[in-house]
Each structure stands twice: as C-alpha cells, then as structure tokens.
Amino acid sequence: MDKDIIVARATPQGTAALAVIRVSGESLGSLGLFEHAPLKVARRAYVRTYRGLAGQVLDEVLVLRYEHGASYTGEAMLEINTHGNPHCVQAIVADLQARGARMAQPGEFTKRAFLNGRMDLSQAEAVAHMIHARSEKALALAHKQLKGALGNKIHALSQELIGVLAQLEAHIDFSEEDLPAASLAHWDAALEGLLRQIDALLSNRTYTQRLYEGLKLVIIGDPNAGKSSLLNALLGEDRALVSHEPGTTRDFIKESWLLGDYPVQLIDTAGLREAAEGLEAQGIAKTLALIPQADLFLLAIDGSREVPELPQALQESLHAGNTLLVETKSDLPKLQELHTFLPHIRHVSVSALKGLGLATLKAALLALLDTQNPGEDVIAVHQRHAQALEGAKKCLMEARKQLKAQAFLELVSSDVRLALEFLGEIVGKVDNEAVLDVLFNTFCIGK
Ligand SMILES: Nc1nc2c(ncn2[C@@H]2O[C@H](COP(=O)(O)OP(=O)(O)OP(=O)(O)O)[C@@H](O)[C@H]2O)c(=O)[nH]1
Ligand SMILES: [Mg+2]
C-alpha cells in the first residue's frame, strides 16, 4: 500500500457544469475534511460545504466516500463533485495539497488499482484504451479487455501449462528408458495444443493494431491520374492542389480519416513516372520509399488514357489483399477496358469530379480490412501482449524440440517455466518497476 494520499481532477480542464476531483489513500482521515458533518455511510452522496483550511467556503459540493477494499484503487477514496468553474477546482485541489495530499501522476489511480489487486495488468491497460479508443469497435474491444477477456484466456493457458509442468516434474527423476512413451506423446500434444491457442491469440494482433493505432492508406499512380482529386473526394474537402499539369503533387499530403471503425492516415503521393527529374524525381523516390510502410494502396489509373508503366518495385508490392485499383475519371469516355490490367486486383470505378463510386470504394476498402477481422471471438492483443506471447511461443517450441530429442526433462520443464513467466507478464507479474512506469505514463492524470 502506498502511504501518500493522491489527488487529481478526473474531468477535463476548462469550464463545465461539474468537475470531479478524486482523492485516494489509506490515511484520508488525516486530511481533516468534513469533520463537522462526517460522511457516515460509504458510497452515499452527501451535499457538503467545502471549507478551506482557514475555514473559508470554497464551494458547495457533492461528495462520496469509498471504503478500503471497495473503491477503484482499493484504498479509501473520496470523489468530490464541484461546480465546473476552474477556480473552484483549483482552490479545492490546492487546499487538499495544503492538507497533505500530493498531485497524482498520470494513471496513478489505475496503477494503485493494479498494485492492490483490483485488476490485472491487461485490464489496467484497457482503462487507457477505453479512454482513447477512436471508434465504436475499438471501444467495444477495450470494454471486453477491461472485463478480463485477455486475462481470463491467459489464466486458462497458464493453468494448462502448469498441469503439463507438474507432470514433467513428477517424471524428472525417471531414467530415459523408464519414461512411458505415452506420456511423452501426451505432453507433446498438450504443448502443440497450447501453441495453437497462442497462435490464435496472436492472429488478433493486426486487427487490434489497425483499430487502435490506425493504418496507412497510400494513393499511388502515374502523374495526372487523379490521385489528389481522389484524396479530396474521400476527405470531402479541397485539401490537395489539383491541376491538369502532370507532376502537381511533389511531396506527400497526409490527412487523418476515419474509415468505418479504422483511423486511417490517408496519403497522397507524387505521380510515378520514369522520366522525372529534379524535385519531381525526389518526390517519386519518397513515394517508393513509403511503399513498405503502407498497409493499403489505392492505385489510381485514368481510364481515359493509355495504361501507364508502373515501376517494378511497386508492382511487386501490390496484391489483392492490400490494393484496390481505382479506375478514375469514370465520367469521361473510356479509352479501353481496364479489366485485363492487373486482373487479380479488385477494380472500382470512381469519378472524383462527380462524386461517383465513392461509397463502393469505401465498402471495398472495408471488405479488404475485414479479412483481418477475427470476428466475434476477437480479443485485443496489443504490442506488449504480442511480445510476451511470442516469447512464450518460442519457449514452447523449444520445449517440444527437447521432448522430441529425448533430452533431459529438466530442460523441457525449464522451457515450460519460462513460457509461464512470459504469460505472467501479460497479466502483471512484472517485477520491473520501470516497465510499469512507462505503461501508466500513457494514461491521463486523474485516471
Ligand atoms: N473529368 C474528370 N477529371 C478529373 C477527375 N479527377 C481528376 N480530374 C482531372 O485530372 C487532372 C489531374 O488531377 P489531379 O487530382 O491533380 O491528379 P494527380 O494524380 O494528383 O496528379 P499529380 O499530382 O500531377 O501526379 C485535373 O485536371 C483534374 O481536374 C474526374 O473524376 N473526372
Ligand atoms: Mg496530385
């Protein structure tokens, strides 16, 4: 238990109808608050006059008291609802500091909740995701994580692994000849099953990443294909310069865009052509360098002109899973049918000028993204979790290798133990304080 009493406003800065100030610490009584009108019953809302140390009235507040073991942090807590005038909030927070509380660090309430066993680490992380999720699906996934979806799964995996470990350890003193072949086969099958479950969890990573961290969608094509016009049409604003002169866009134009539930960085690029020189050539080099970082491509091809030659490096990066071919300027007469050009990639006709085909284009993009959606059973797997899962996976693969080679069971069991440690990191058996600090620093103050 931390001895300090921490205080922070839980609602945003600025003027509002109400503001909430949270106070947490076992020795709340030492602050000497509301002594003349005690908050007798826990979790009941009381209207009280908040007086400063010198007895001056600071605000009329609504206040709730939470008891040790039955609060967010697990410590004794107060939640003070003040009027949302920043001066009221500031005066009360300053008074609480004068009485002995200190300002909370970002995420410190949640850190205490974790340290006091109110939630596992994956749930504590979910609190931050609940606050920062940028779409409904991301929010739903964070909620599931807060409810313990990942923690429960990890717990189940760990239990299975402990079962295997117990059997391994029970046989450690057996000589190789005495080891029942059936047991070896049984352990191997158990480890294989666990590896399959870990892979299934890891397969949620791309979807989670795209939902929370977003993805890069790059518009590429030859000069004048209508790329910038397409960007503008998708954004619904004139963001990029458009002109009939080829080579208008020289540098990237990046804009945030929400595609369904996915935060997208939409990037317009310089048109690709072989004969470019100077600034234009630099722009093209930058476009080509961007290709490996992109998640999705819109390849703009102007159907009213000859089909362009595309750089080899580009062609190799485009496939049905990451690209849509946008036949632009569909309002103009077609020079030729394009369906034989890159036929393995889905084609969508769009006129940015007339606003035609944009809904179909968005639906086609979402369909591409949905191929990575694990469906109903999805569990959020963030980077830290994925790293630990990869670690566990490596150990279990090593354990299987040792089993097959009929190595000493000690070696197998030490790999299994290590795998268990990796799984433990996900829910919070983190013995490194620095790791926790980094994690909770991403939170807002007051949470
Ligand atoms: N008719 C018609 N013209 C279009 C359409 N989209 C773009 N254009 C015209 O095509 C020309 C090139 O458009 P841009 O959007 O600048 O093309 P770009 O691919 O960004 O060109 P660069 O930046 O030079 O590579 C402009 O004259 C646009 O007005 C369309 O849907 N229909
Ligand atoms: Mg352009």
Short mmCIF file of N, CA, C and O and ligand atoms in Angstrom, two decimals, residues 222-229 240-243 245-251 253 268-271, ligand 2:
data_model
loop_
_atom_site.label_atom_id
_atom_site.label_comp_id
_atom_site.label_asym_id
_atom_site.label_seq_id
_atom_site.Cartn_x
_atom_site.Cartn_y
_atom_site.Cartn_z
N ASP A 222 0.28 7.07 -61.79
CA ASP A 222 1.13 7.92 -62.62
C ASP A 222 0.66 9.38 -62.51
O ASP A 222 -0.42 9.65 -61.98
N PRO A 223 1.44 10.33 -63.01
CA PRO A 223 1.06 11.73 -62.90
C PRO A 223 -0.28 11.99 -63.59
O PRO A 223 -0.58 11.37 -64.62
N ASN A 224 -1.07 12.86 -62.98
CA ASN A 224 -2.33 13.28 -63.56
C ASN A 224 -3.44 12.23 -63.52
O ASN A 224 -4.48 12.40 -64.15
N ALA A 225 -3.21 11.13 -62.81
CA ALA A 225 -4.21 10.05 -62.80
C ALA A 225 -5.45 10.45 -62.02
O ALA A 225 -6.49 9.79 -62.11
N GLY A 226 -5.35 11.51 -61.22
CA GLY A 226 -6.50 11.95 -60.42
C GLY A 226 -6.35 11.55 -58.96
O GLY A 226 -7.33 11.43 -58.24
N LYS A 227 -5.11 11.39 -58.51
CA LYS A 227 -4.86 10.95 -57.12
C LYS A 227 -5.28 12.02 -56.11
O LYS A 227 -5.97 11.72 -55.14
N SER A 228 -4.84 13.24 -56.37
CA SER A 228 -5.17 14.30 -55.41
C SER A 228 -6.67 14.57 -55.41
O SER A 228 -7.26 14.84 -54.36
N SER A 229 -7.28 14.46 -56.58
CA SER A 229 -8.73 14.65 -56.65
C SER A 229 -9.43 13.57 -55.84
O SER A 229 -10.44 13.83 -55.17
N ALA A 240 -5.84 18.90 -51.20
CA ALA A 240 -4.64 18.87 -52.05
C ALA A 240 -4.88 19.69 -53.32
O ALA A 240 -5.99 19.78 -53.82
N LEU A 241 -3.80 20.28 -53.82
CA LEU A 241 -3.88 21.02 -55.08
C LEU A 241 -4.12 20.05 -56.23
O LEU A 241 -3.51 18.98 -56.28
N VAL A 242 -5.00 20.47 -57.12
CA VAL A 242 -5.32 19.64 -58.28
C VAL A 242 -5.06 20.49 -59.51
O VAL A 242 -5.43 21.66 -59.54
N SER A 243 -4.39 19.93 -60.52
CA SER A 243 -4.30 20.70 -61.77
C SER A 243 -4.12 19.74 -62.93
O SER A 243 -3.79 18.57 -62.74
N GLU A 245 -1.86 19.86 -64.95
CA GLU A 245 -0.44 19.64 -65.23
C GLU A 245 0.08 18.41 -64.50
O GLU A 245 -0.04 18.33 -63.28
N PRO A 246 0.68 17.47 -65.22
CA PRO A 246 1.24 16.30 -64.54
C PRO A 246 2.37 16.75 -63.62
O PRO A 246 3.10 17.68 -63.97
N GLY A 247 2.51 16.10 -62.48
CA GLY A 247 3.60 16.45 -61.56
C GLY A 247 3.20 17.54 -60.58
O GLY A 247 4.05 18.23 -60.03
N THR A 248 1.90 17.70 -60.33
CA THR A 248 1.44 18.76 -59.41
C THR A 248 1.85 18.43 -57.98
O THR A 248 2.39 19.26 -57.26
N THR A 249 1.59 17.21 -57.57
CA THR A 249 1.92 16.84 -56.19
C THR A 249 3.38 16.40 -56.14
O THR A 249 3.78 15.51 -56.88
N ARG A 250 4.16 17.07 -55.27
CA ARG A 250 5.59 16.76 -55.18
C ARG A 250 5.91 16.02 -53.89
O ARG A 250 6.73 15.14 -53.84
N ASP A 251 5.27 16.48 -52.81
CA ASP A 251 5.56 15.91 -51.51
C ASP A 251 4.29 15.20 -51.02
O ASP A 251 3.21 15.45 -51.55
N ILE A 253 1.00 14.32 -49.06
CA ILE A 253 -0.02 15.06 -48.33
C ILE A 253 -0.69 14.03 -47.43
O ILE A 253 -1.19 13.01 -47.90
N ASP A 268 -1.51 11.12 -50.03
CA ASP A 268 -1.46 11.37 -51.47
C ASP A 268 0.02 11.53 -51.85
O ASP A 268 0.79 12.12 -51.10
N THR A 269 0.40 10.98 -52.99
CA THR A 269 1.83 10.97 -53.34
C THR A 269 2.08 11.59 -54.71
O THR A 269 1.15 11.86 -55.46
N ALA A 270 3.35 11.78 -54.99
CA ALA A 270 3.75 12.30 -56.30
C ALA A 270 3.53 11.21 -57.35
O ALA A 270 3.83 10.05 -57.11
N GLY A 271 3.02 11.61 -58.52
CA GLY A 271 2.79 10.65 -59.60
C GLY A 271 4.08 9.97 -60.03
O GLY A 271 5.13 10.61 -60.11
MG MG B 2 -1.56 15.23 -57.19
#
